XYZ file of C-alpha atoms in Angstrom:
697
model
C 0.000 0.000 0.000
C 1.639 3.302 -1.083
C 2.123 6.096 1.426
C -0.875 8.450 1.536
C -0.751 12.161 2.421
C -3.219 15.026 2.214
C -2.308 18.673 1.549
C -4.194 21.946 1.202
C -3.909 23.923 -2.043
C -4.125 27.687 -2.315
C -4.730 29.433 -5.631
C -6.841 26.966 -7.641
C -9.168 29.049 -9.792
C -10.976 26.548 -11.986
C -11.914 22.899 -12.349
C -9.839 22.586 -15.549
C -6.790 23.948 -13.727
C -7.372 21.414 -10.934
C -7.393 18.619 -13.517
C -4.188 19.925 -15.107
C -2.548 20.075 -11.675
C -3.657 16.497 -10.961
C -2.189 15.258 -14.256
C 1.082 17.099 -13.572
C 1.324 15.448 -10.164
C 0.680 11.995 -11.626
C 3.581 12.490 -14.026
C 6.058 12.760 -11.096
C 8.035 9.497 -10.855
C 7.634 9.069 -7.086
C 3.853 9.641 -7.182
C 1.731 6.507 -7.665
C -1.527 8.426 -7.842
C -2.986 11.840 -7.038
C -6.523 13.078 -6.403
C -7.268 16.796 -6.482
C -10.445 17.921 -4.712
C -11.289 21.244 -6.372
C -14.280 21.985 -4.138
C -12.299 21.590 -0.911
C -8.944 22.840 -2.303
C -7.202 19.642 -1.217
C -4.925 17.111 -2.849
C -4.331 13.521 -1.781
C -0.975 12.039 -2.789
C -0.216 8.314 -2.959
C 3.548 8.072 -2.858
C 6.303 10.453 -1.798
C 6.768 14.004 -3.015
C 8.013 17.263 -1.530
C 5.879 20.404 -1.360
C 8.439 22.094 -3.633
C 7.855 19.468 -6.329
C 4.095 19.839 -5.915
C 4.305 23.615 -6.232
C 6.407 23.161 -9.363
C 3.642 20.972 -10.795
C 1.228 23.827 -10.028
C 3.537 26.647 -11.132
C 1.322 27.351 -14.160
C -1.152 28.865 -11.666
C 1.246 29.790 -8.838
C -0.319 27.217 -6.527
C 0.842 27.095 -2.908
C 0.845 23.826 -0.955
C 0.523 23.602 2.833
C 0.310 20.603 5.128
C -1.885 22.401 7.672
C -5.107 24.184 6.883
C -4.767 27.955 6.592
C -7.766 30.218 6.144
C -7.497 31.508 2.584
C -10.720 33.517 2.606
C -9.938 37.129 1.817
C -11.944 40.206 0.932
C -12.382 41.098 -2.736
C -10.156 44.152 -2.251
C -7.339 42.044 -0.765
C -7.796 39.422 -3.468
C -7.299 41.985 -6.230
C -4.509 43.748 -4.326
C -2.610 40.462 -3.998
C -2.655 40.182 -7.800
C -0.348 43.212 -8.047
C 0.609 42.369 -11.608
C -2.941 43.260 -12.673
C -2.595 46.782 -11.263
C 0.775 47.264 -12.975
C -0.643 45.987 -16.258
C -3.637 48.344 -16.023
C -1.301 51.293 -15.383
C 0.833 50.414 -18.396
C -2.217 50.099 -20.662
C -3.495 53.498 -19.562
C -0.078 55.025 -20.275
C 0.044 53.230 -23.641
C -3.421 54.493 -24.611
C -2.364 58.049 -23.697
C 0.712 57.851 -25.978
C -1.355 56.151 -28.701
C -3.776 59.079 -28.667
C -0.847 61.538 -28.639
C 0.857 59.932 -31.631
C -2.427 59.172 -33.416
C -1.130 55.715 -34.322
C 0.893 52.832 -32.951
C 4.425 53.963 -32.179
C 7.284 51.610 -31.214
C 7.107 53.065 -27.694
C 3.364 52.410 -27.369
C 3.739 48.910 -28.816
C 6.504 48.217 -26.262
C 4.234 49.450 -23.445
C 1.354 47.201 -24.574
C 3.647 44.173 -24.974
C 5.074 44.782 -21.483
C 1.536 45.048 -20.128
C 0.572 41.746 -21.763
C 3.638 39.956 -20.400
C 3.186 41.297 -16.854
C -0.570 40.789 -16.744
C -0.646 37.433 -18.485
C 2.619 35.624 -17.769
C 0.871 32.827 -15.847
C -1.760 32.622 -18.585
C 0.907 32.287 -21.293
C 2.932 29.684 -19.351
C -0.128 27.462 -18.994
C -1.307 28.215 -22.523
C 2.024 27.304 -24.157
C 2.306 24.132 -22.076
C -1.182 23.135 -23.192
C -0.415 23.920 -26.834
C 2.662 21.698 -26.752
C 0.540 18.867 -25.301
C -2.402 19.680 -27.643
C -4.588 20.234 -24.590
C -7.280 22.812 -25.314
C -8.815 24.618 -22.365
C -9.727 28.240 -21.663
C -6.106 29.308 -21.142
C -5.107 27.737 -24.443
C -7.880 29.620 -26.255
C -6.955 32.910 -24.563
C -3.251 32.472 -25.398
C -4.031 31.851 -29.087
C -6.376 34.853 -29.136
C -3.856 37.253 -27.558
C -0.994 36.083 -29.809
C -3.308 36.409 -32.807
C -4.286 39.937 -31.786
C -0.607 40.854 -31.569
C 0.120 39.350 -35.004
C -2.583 41.437 -36.680
C -1.499 44.564 -34.810
C -4.408 44.868 -32.349
C -2.116 45.780 -29.466
C -4.589 47.695 -27.300
C -7.257 45.024 -27.490
C -4.734 42.237 -26.864
C -3.500 44.002 -23.728
C -7.013 44.759 -22.465
C -8.091 41.137 -23.049
C -5.168 39.967 -20.865
C -6.106 42.394 -18.079
C -9.800 41.512 -18.137
C -9.007 37.801 -18.137
C -6.656 38.258 -15.153
C -9.356 40.222 -13.291
C -11.896 37.518 -14.173
C -9.591 34.851 -12.713
C -9.098 36.869 -9.520
C -12.881 37.248 -9.161
C -13.349 33.532 -9.788
C -10.761 32.689 -7.127
C -12.495 35.044 -4.688
C -15.870 33.464 -5.494
C -14.620 29.938 -4.874
C -13.070 31.090 -1.584
C -16.501 32.426 -0.627
C -18.140 29.139 -1.634
C -15.608 27.195 0.464
C -16.107 29.485 3.448
C -18.537 27.024 5.049
C -15.741 24.447 5.388
C -13.386 27.143 6.629
C -15.857 28.287 9.276
C -16.245 24.668 10.440
C -12.471 24.288 10.692
C -12.224 27.490 12.706
C -14.573 26.081 15.364
C -12.085 23.689 16.953
C -9.533 25.383 19.251
C -5.852 24.679 18.472
C -4.917 24.109 22.125
C -6.429 22.490 25.213
C -5.894 22.659 28.990
C -4.933 19.100 29.963
C -5.262 18.047 33.612
C -2.468 15.815 34.931
C -2.390 15.012 38.657
C -4.289 18.221 39.372
C -1.864 20.322 37.300
C -3.030 22.323 34.272
C -0.931 22.189 31.129
C -1.642 23.867 27.776
C -1.075 21.385 24.912
C -1.897 21.116 21.215
C -5.265 19.453 20.588
C -3.521 16.911 18.346
C -1.538 15.718 21.405
C -4.652 14.727 23.356
C -5.218 11.004 23.845
C -8.331 9.011 24.687
C -8.705 9.011 28.475
C -7.075 12.418 29.012
C -8.936 14.946 31.148
C -9.289 18.550 29.942
C -10.615 21.666 31.631
C -13.145 23.747 29.694
C -13.581 27.206 31.172
C -16.632 29.448 30.703
C -16.635 30.989 27.226
C -14.097 28.466 25.876
C -14.638 25.862 23.162
C -14.508 22.143 23.853
C -11.200 20.872 22.352
C -12.208 17.230 21.768
C -15.216 14.911 21.857
C -15.709 13.591 25.375
C -17.922 13.095 28.416
C -18.361 15.519 31.281
C -16.873 14.089 34.476
C -17.193 17.164 36.666
C -19.497 20.182 36.577
C -22.375 21.206 34.331
C -23.051 23.990 31.846
C -24.888 24.999 28.695
C -23.235 24.439 25.330
C -23.801 26.068 21.959
C -23.283 23.180 19.525
C -25.037 24.767 16.535
C -22.031 24.205 14.249
C -22.330 20.445 14.826
C -26.077 19.840 15.127
C -27.634 22.999 13.695
C -29.540 23.599 16.956
C -30.237 27.287 17.424
C -30.505 27.168 21.239
C -27.781 26.182 23.738
C -28.151 22.716 25.293
C -27.818 21.895 28.998
C -25.199 19.221 29.761
C -24.277 17.520 33.027
C -22.018 14.715 34.309
C -21.774 11.650 32.014
C -23.315 13.495 29.057
C -21.452 13.802 25.768
C -19.988 17.044 24.443
C -18.552 17.691 20.981
C -15.324 19.325 19.883
C -16.047 22.909 18.840
C -19.081 23.361 21.130
C -18.967 26.690 22.972
C -19.175 26.423 26.764
C -21.539 28.820 28.535
C -21.135 30.006 32.105
C -20.058 26.807 33.872
C -16.647 25.224 34.477
C -16.484 21.556 33.405
C -13.888 18.822 33.225
C -14.190 16.507 30.250
C -12.751 13.040 29.655
C -11.562 12.727 26.042
C -13.299 9.856 24.202
C -11.989 10.507 20.666
C -8.724 11.792 19.242
C -8.924 15.099 17.372
C -8.822 13.428 13.942
C -11.719 11.128 14.937
C -14.005 13.768 16.456
C -17.499 14.369 15.130
C -16.421 17.779 13.813
C -13.403 16.251 12.023
C -15.653 13.627 10.427
C -18.135 16.290 9.341
C -15.368 18.387 7.769
C -13.917 15.352 5.987
C -17.309 14.212 4.694
C -18.250 17.725 3.540
C -14.928 18.065 1.709
C -15.448 14.721 -0.005
C -19.089 15.571 -0.755
C -18.114 18.815 -2.473
C -15.913 16.809 -4.830
C -18.696 14.332 -5.665
C -20.266 15.357 -8.944
C -23.995 15.670 -9.481
C -25.459 14.212 -12.700
C -25.837 17.785 -13.971
C -22.090 18.305 -13.518
C -21.278 15.080 -15.352
C -23.373 16.409 -18.223
C -21.471 19.726 -18.215
C -18.104 17.926 -18.119
C -19.040 15.722 -21.056
C -20.483 18.673 -22.953
C -17.308 20.716 -22.362
C -15.206 17.942 -23.941
C -16.950 18.506 -27.258
C -17.730 22.183 -26.775
C -14.129 23.459 -26.741
C -12.990 21.655 -29.954
C -16.235 22.828 -31.584
C -15.443 26.455 -30.687
C -11.952 26.061 -32.190
C -13.442 24.701 -35.439
C -15.988 27.556 -35.546
C -13.208 30.107 -34.961
C -11.111 28.617 -37.782
C -14.176 28.665 -40.031
C -14.972 32.310 -39.197
C -11.326 33.326 -39.817
C -10.920 31.526 -43.172
C -14.226 30.851 -44.945
C -15.473 34.449 -45.577
C -12.110 35.537 -47.127
C -11.795 32.301 -49.131
C -15.404 32.130 -50.368
C -16.342 35.790 -50.652
C -12.987 37.542 -51.000
C -13.426 39.502 -47.793
C -10.566 40.948 -45.725
C -8.423 38.303 -44.038
C -7.418 40.749 -41.331
C -11.020 41.588 -40.398
C -12.188 37.974 -40.304
C -9.099 36.609 -38.544
C -9.891 39.231 -35.904
C -13.484 37.914 -35.767
C -12.138 34.359 -35.424
C -9.951 35.405 -32.494
C -12.969 37.042 -30.851
C -14.885 33.766 -31.264
C -12.082 31.954 -29.397
C -12.322 34.417 -26.522
C -16.102 34.432 -26.247
C -16.102 30.635 -26.527
C -13.957 30.127 -23.402
C -15.820 27.519 -21.328
C -14.900 28.934 -17.898
C -18.415 30.137 -17.025
C -19.902 26.825 -18.143
C -17.339 24.744 -16.261
C -17.787 26.657 -12.990
C -21.594 26.922 -13.263
C -22.310 23.616 -11.497
C -19.441 23.048 -9.007
C -19.744 26.484 -7.414
C -23.450 25.839 -6.746
C -22.754 22.346 -5.354
C -19.899 23.567 -3.116
C -21.999 26.450 -1.779
C -25.114 24.331 -1.154
C -23.329 21.466 0.621
C -21.330 23.889 2.776
C -24.431 25.909 3.664
C -26.313 22.721 4.578
C -23.444 21.558 6.827
C -23.484 24.869 8.717
C -27.196 24.308 9.339
C -26.831 20.764 10.671
C -27.571 18.836 7.452
C -24.771 16.656 6.086
C -25.262 15.832 2.382
C -22.765 13.260 1.130
C -22.393 14.524 -2.455
C -23.811 16.404 -5.403
C -25.622 13.305 -6.651
C -27.560 12.987 -3.372
C -28.272 16.724 -3.355
C -29.846 16.344 -6.786
C -31.842 13.217 -5.823
C -33.244 14.975 -2.750
C -34.950 17.542 -4.970
C -36.612 14.736 -6.961
C -38.051 12.703 -4.053
C -41.744 11.774 -4.441
C -42.259 9.762 -1.223
C -40.842 10.016 2.304
C -40.919 6.836 4.391
C -40.322 7.223 8.136
C -39.228 4.832 10.816
C -41.196 5.430 14.044
C -38.888 4.982 17.030
C -36.269 7.728 17.310
C -37.475 9.429 14.143
C -41.109 10.502 14.446
C -40.967 9.722 18.175
C -38.239 10.611 20.703
C -37.105 6.988 21.078
C -37.394 7.129 24.889
C -40.491 5.199 26.074
C -42.168 6.726 29.143
C -45.053 5.654 31.374
C -48.111 7.595 30.250
C -50.784 5.925 32.445
C -51.502 2.962 34.735
C -54.450 1.242 36.395
C -54.368 -0.995 39.493
C -57.195 -3.551 39.706
C -56.149 -5.219 42.970
C -57.283 -2.936 45.789
C -54.849 -4.608 48.216
C -51.934 -3.243 46.164
C -50.693 0.269 46.842
C -49.220 2.319 43.998
C -45.731 1.958 45.502
C -46.029 -1.805 45.996
C -47.355 -2.223 42.463
C -44.406 -0.427 40.816
C -41.670 -1.815 43.063
C -42.919 -5.334 42.322
C -42.971 -4.646 38.584
C -39.484 -3.088 38.790
C -38.132 -6.096 40.709
C -39.311 -8.415 37.918
C -37.974 -6.141 35.144
C -34.652 -5.467 36.907
C -32.585 -7.835 34.765
C -34.266 -7.009 31.445
C -32.587 -4.759 28.840
C -35.842 -4.105 26.972
C -36.646 -0.343 26.530
C -40.102 -0.876 28.092
C -38.493 -2.448 31.163
C -36.186 0.564 31.450
C -39.216 2.870 31.348
C -40.708 1.037 34.344
C -37.370 1.095 36.210
C -36.839 4.819 35.572
C -40.371 5.692 36.728
C -40.050 3.601 39.888
C -36.634 5.043 40.787
C -37.894 8.595 40.254
C -41.105 8.250 42.289
C -40.652 5.617 45.005
C -38.194 4.508 47.673
C -36.350 1.405 46.575
C -37.081 -1.710 48.648
C -33.845 -3.710 48.726
C -35.599 -6.601 50.497
C -37.593 -7.565 47.399
C -35.974 -10.631 45.888
C -37.201 -12.620 42.899
C -36.789 -16.402 42.983
C -37.446 -18.969 40.261
C -36.901 -16.127 37.752
C -37.656 -17.080 34.133
C -37.623 -14.903 31.030
C -39.556 -16.116 27.995
C -38.686 -14.293 24.777
C -41.794 -12.631 23.437
C -43.902 -13.877 26.366
C -42.648 -11.829 29.290
C -41.163 -12.665 32.683
C -42.272 -14.779 35.623
C -40.921 -15.321 39.126
C -41.772 -15.607 42.813
C -41.645 -12.811 45.399
C -42.113 -13.869 49.047
C -43.744 -17.116 47.896
C -46.228 -15.474 45.533
C -46.111 -16.162 41.780
C -45.997 -13.107 39.474
C -45.981 -12.697 35.692
C -45.313 -9.515 33.702
C -45.489 -9.085 29.937
C -47.501 -7.845 26.956
C -51.255 -8.631 26.681
C -50.420 -11.191 23.990
C -48.511 -13.176 26.630
C -51.778 -14.022 28.426
C -54.737 -15.881 26.916
C -57.278 -15.422 29.736
C -57.384 -11.689 30.477
C -60.441 -10.400 32.283
C -63.020 -8.453 30.163
C -62.524 -5.236 32.162
C -58.754 -5.482 31.624
C -59.167 -6.124 27.892
C -61.387 -3.060 27.528
C -58.797 -0.816 29.211
C -56.086 -2.231 26.975
C -58.091 -1.585 23.785
C -58.753 2.030 24.798
C -55.112 2.734 25.580
C -53.767 1.008 22.466
C -55.927 3.186 20.201
C -54.086 6.189 21.692
C -50.694 4.785 20.692
C -49.704 3.176 23.992
C -47.895 -0.127 24.465
C -49.377 -2.098 27.375
C -47.609 -4.106 30.093
C -49.696 -6.435 32.283
C -48.726 -7.479 35.854
C -50.446 -10.623 37.197
C -50.399 -12.319 40.594
C -51.305 -16.015 40.878
C -53.029 -15.878 37.470
C -55.092 -12.734 38.234
C -54.414 -9.286 36.774
C -53.068 -6.904 39.423
C -52.679 -3.909 37.153
C -51.676 -2.600 33.730
C -49.135 0.012 32.675
C -49.397 2.147 29.520
C -46.055 3.111 27.978
C -45.721 5.542 25.097
C -42.841 6.767 22.994
C -43.863 10.412 22.765
C -44.123 11.982 19.329
C -41.654 14.756 18.494
C -43.112 18.248 18.769
C -42.037 19.201 15.232
C -43.360 16.049 13.532
C -46.781 17.362 12.475
C -45.436 20.745 11.334
C -42.700 18.947 9.360
C -45.263 16.801 7.513
C -47.348 19.904 6.756
C -44.241 21.637 5.411
C -43.522 18.669 3.125
C -47.093 18.901 1.806
C -46.507 22.575 1.007
C -43.535 21.379 -1.057
C -45.969 19.123 -2.997
C -44.757 15.947 -1.292
C -48.081 14.386 -0.359
C -47.029 10.727 -0.144
C -45.675 9.987 3.328
C -45.713 6.631 5.089
C -44.797 5.322 8.541
C -42.976 1.963 8.546
C -42.790 0.359 11.985
C -42.494 -2.962 13.741
C -45.001 -1.787 16.357
C -48.623 -2.965 16.610
C -51.273 -1.512 14.293
C -53.151 0.555 16.946
C -49.904 2.267 17.959
C -48.912 2.839 14.326
C -52.344 4.319 13.527
C -52.201 6.612 16.560
C -48.746 7.951 15.622
C -49.827 8.303 11.986
C -52.872 10.336 12.974
C -51.026 12.535 15.472
C -48.207 13.374 13.029
C -50.313 13.818 9.893
C -48.485 11.085 7.978
C -50.709 9.804 5.151
C -50.206 6.022 5.451
C -48.747 3.517 7.908
C -47.569 -0.089 7.800
C -47.221 -1.921 11.116
C -45.604 -5.091 12.527
C -42.925 -5.013 9.821
C -39.682 -6.975 10.092
C -36.535 -5.341 8.608
C -36.829 -7.343 5.368
C -40.501 -6.360 5.099
C -39.566 -2.681 5.387
C -37.148 -3.302 2.516
C -39.956 -4.826 0.438
C -42.252 -1.906 1.263
C -39.667 0.600 0.028
C -39.296 -1.361 -3.223
C -43.090 -1.307 -3.667
C -43.181 2.454 -3.113
C -40.460 2.996 -5.726
C -42.466 1.086 -8.314
C -45.671 2.957 -7.476
C -44.446 6.544 -7.038
C -40.845 6.983 -8.178
C -37.941 8.151 -6.035
C -38.242 7.280 -2.327
C -36.365 8.635 0.707
C -36.187 6.543 3.889
C -35.688 8.387 7.187
C -34.385 6.206 10.032
C -31.588 5.814 12.552
C -29.017 4.686 9.974
C -28.404 1.306 11.645
C -31.555 -0.675 12.541
C -33.263 0.167 9.274
C -30.260 -0.679 7.113
C -32.149 -2.828 4.517
C -34.795 -0.140 3.951
C -32.200 2.643 3.866
C -30.170 0.688 1.314
C -33.228 0.021 -0.866
C -34.297 3.679 -0.932
C -33.029 6.243 -3.428
C -31.904 8.402 -0.510
C -31.096 7.114 2.992
C -31.510 9.788 5.684
C -30.125 9.253 9.193
C -31.824 11.101 12.037
C -29.919 12.702 14.941
C -26.467 11.578 13.787
C -24.186 13.804 15.876
C -21.616 11.497 17.428
C -22.977 8.389 15.660
C -20.105 7.183 13.464
C -22.109 4.422 11.776
C -24.940 6.740 10.781
C -22.497 9.351 9.475
C -20.751 6.774 7.312
C -23.757 4.825 6.001
C -26.400 7.486 5.333
C -26.589 9.507 2.117
C -27.860 12.447 4.128
C -27.603 12.955 7.893
C -29.604 15.306 10.122
C -27.022 16.104 12.788
C -29.537 17.161 15.456
C -32.924 15.729 16.338
C -34.671 18.549 14.484
C -37.222 17.311 11.941
C -37.512 20.868 10.589
C -34.195 20.278 8.831
C -35.875 17.857 6.419
C -38.093 20.414 4.595
C -35.142 22.844 4.753
C -32.935 20.297 2.960
C -35.598 19.676 0.286
C -35.959 23.417 -0.353
C -32.169 23.846 -0.533
C -31.877 20.960 -2.991
C -34.602 22.273 -5.269
C -33.186 25.785 -5.181
C -29.730 24.433 -6.004
C -31.062 22.494 -9.000
C -32.878 25.615 -10.209
C -29.703 27.695 -9.879
C -27.626 25.069 -11.730
C -30.101 25.119 -14.619
C -30.086 28.919 -14.600
C -26.284 28.984 -14.587
C -25.978 26.636 -17.538
C -28.547 28.733 -19.409
C -26.730 31.986 -18.551
C -23.331 30.568 -19.542
C -24.486 29.269 -22.913
C -27.031 32.024 -23.595
C -24.626 34.952 -23.218
C -22.071 33.248 -25.415
C -24.689 32.425 -28.049
C -25.780 36.089 -28.137
C -22.169 37.238 -28.490
C -21.487 34.686 -31.248
C -24.499 35.994 -33.209
C -22.605 39.294 -33.535
C -20.195 37.461 -35.859
C -22.845 37.400 -38.620
C -22.795 41.185 -39.209
C -19.110 41.293 -38.242
C -19.709 43.264 -35.050
C -17.968 40.951 -32.577
C -14.841 42.498 -31.069
C -12.296 41.199 -28.568
C -13.633 43.725 -26.084
C -17.184 42.411 -26.389
C -15.934 38.814 -26.360
C -13.983 39.098 -23.115
C -16.749 41.114 -21.453
C -19.286 38.459 -22.460
C -17.042 35.720 -21.048
C -16.306 37.682 -17.893
C -19.952 38.691 -17.519
C -21.116 35.072 -17.803
C -18.592 33.979 -15.159
C -19.652 36.726 -12.755
C -23.326 36.048 -13.379
C -23.151 32.303 -12.599
C -20.934 32.976 -9.575
C -23.207 35.589 -7.999
C -26.238 33.445 -8.769
C -24.688 30.430 -7.005
C -23.645 32.468 -3.967
C -27.324 33.287 -3.363
C -27.509 29.804 -1.818
C -25.792 31.199 1.285
C -29.108 32.894 2.088
C -31.178 29.696 1.884
């Protein structure tokens, strides 16, 4: 297995340049393979190579390679100021135009000024362009290089110089725009503090977060950020963990509860035991998955990439035709039509088209991550906007996943409330079933524990409950289905409670019912509003898939507003139900916990994991993960997806439409290099600004 290393890249301006950089890296003898992630500005190297060699491979665009992440987001003013050669080139052109107007024609001095301006403003363009020409690789820089050289050959010095300047400005704006689009990743990276206060034998020591090990104890002071995932071992406080879960309000945490790296501590002092190394933290996983997701292409982007393969050669053929056919067939001026051909090359640059999709994908996925929705790639973002049916698991998705006692009824008048629950708790003590835990928690919270209660002849029958003896009396506890001879009054109570969504536990003594307990997994407060919001988005087909009994399923369905329900389903039956829905309605999304509903999640077109913060399995297996327990994020994600798809379509239309309009100017011979570069630059700016609107979603 070759050595693998990841580096950050500064200066990548376009997807084509990223591909060129990747190919250059692969040509290095000591590199087995290289993968450039344009969206995240990262490169993964398989093999051994120095940063100097990597920067040499990216010298055509002055790329800078760093091992550690550095925030490259800069203001537009600083971005342009850093490209000082543009300012010098502009100054020289203005001086050259002044002398041109003074002399009334091109003078050797003015020509020298314009040539100097072109060299200073476009040296990186020409280096890349000449390299591409030698390798017969035709991209936007190749086309621009040919156009500028052609303009010089026919004596259009001013226009050649201005084209170089405008192209350089366009590249600087594109770099700034991509930095803005990547800012979501950068803001996530900025959340984790670089250092931590480690506690060793009562002593405090400031260390790098990367030096923390599992089992270390760290102090988190009021107003400080948690340095690593861990559990609180001392103290309590409120934590703002919005960057991880998307929750708008701070969350109260106490001893033995989990906290995430990057969460902001409120007013309390806490000591935290580290449970994950910095590279394995939930925040680190989110950042990694978002970076990878931004490099995953949506089907729309695959279309653009394929189209661009044929588009660029087609533009070259059209330019050659425009430059040669009118003079050859109609005896028109070669100089005028060669100029028109050069303008066609410039206006045909595919930069706006190439950037139209990735900048929207990068922005949307980053924006979603900041709001607690982790989308695993452009393909899943696109599928989300096409979903026709949402299928929901019940426990932990529509409900909280924490069963609680909602009611009880004691039939045996000799039994007090305390005796009834302590007896039930004694029988359920050794059970791991969630319903047993609900009884234990209620008993511990409301009654004094009687340590003298001992259960003898204890027997647990899977699916049929528990039996045992307490002080010589035989007791049984289990579901109503465990008993065939329930009293009519008991059966009537059970039917009434089950229609309200309760699960019933029966306690019997010597074959007679002592009492019944109703346990309910309470529905999430946002569930009904979430379903209504999906309906407003024209998603009317929703279904609840659960292994629970039909009365419970119907009660949850009614309370949440879900249209259909299927009950008493085994995992493979949920899988079959999803397949049926796909055949009947089209694309189906399954919302579950990412683990227990694995077959159904796998069968769906989009698997959505609920409440995935800290859950490694859910993060890795789901196509989309809601980091908090907020169901409102689901309609938000659908709206974001649809808006992204709309913007991608608009961008492709803008990119091709502006160029088509400019190319029509060739017919009357009105197309100039000025118009061509402004059309190209205008298209690039238009698609960029349009994509950045996704930040406001």
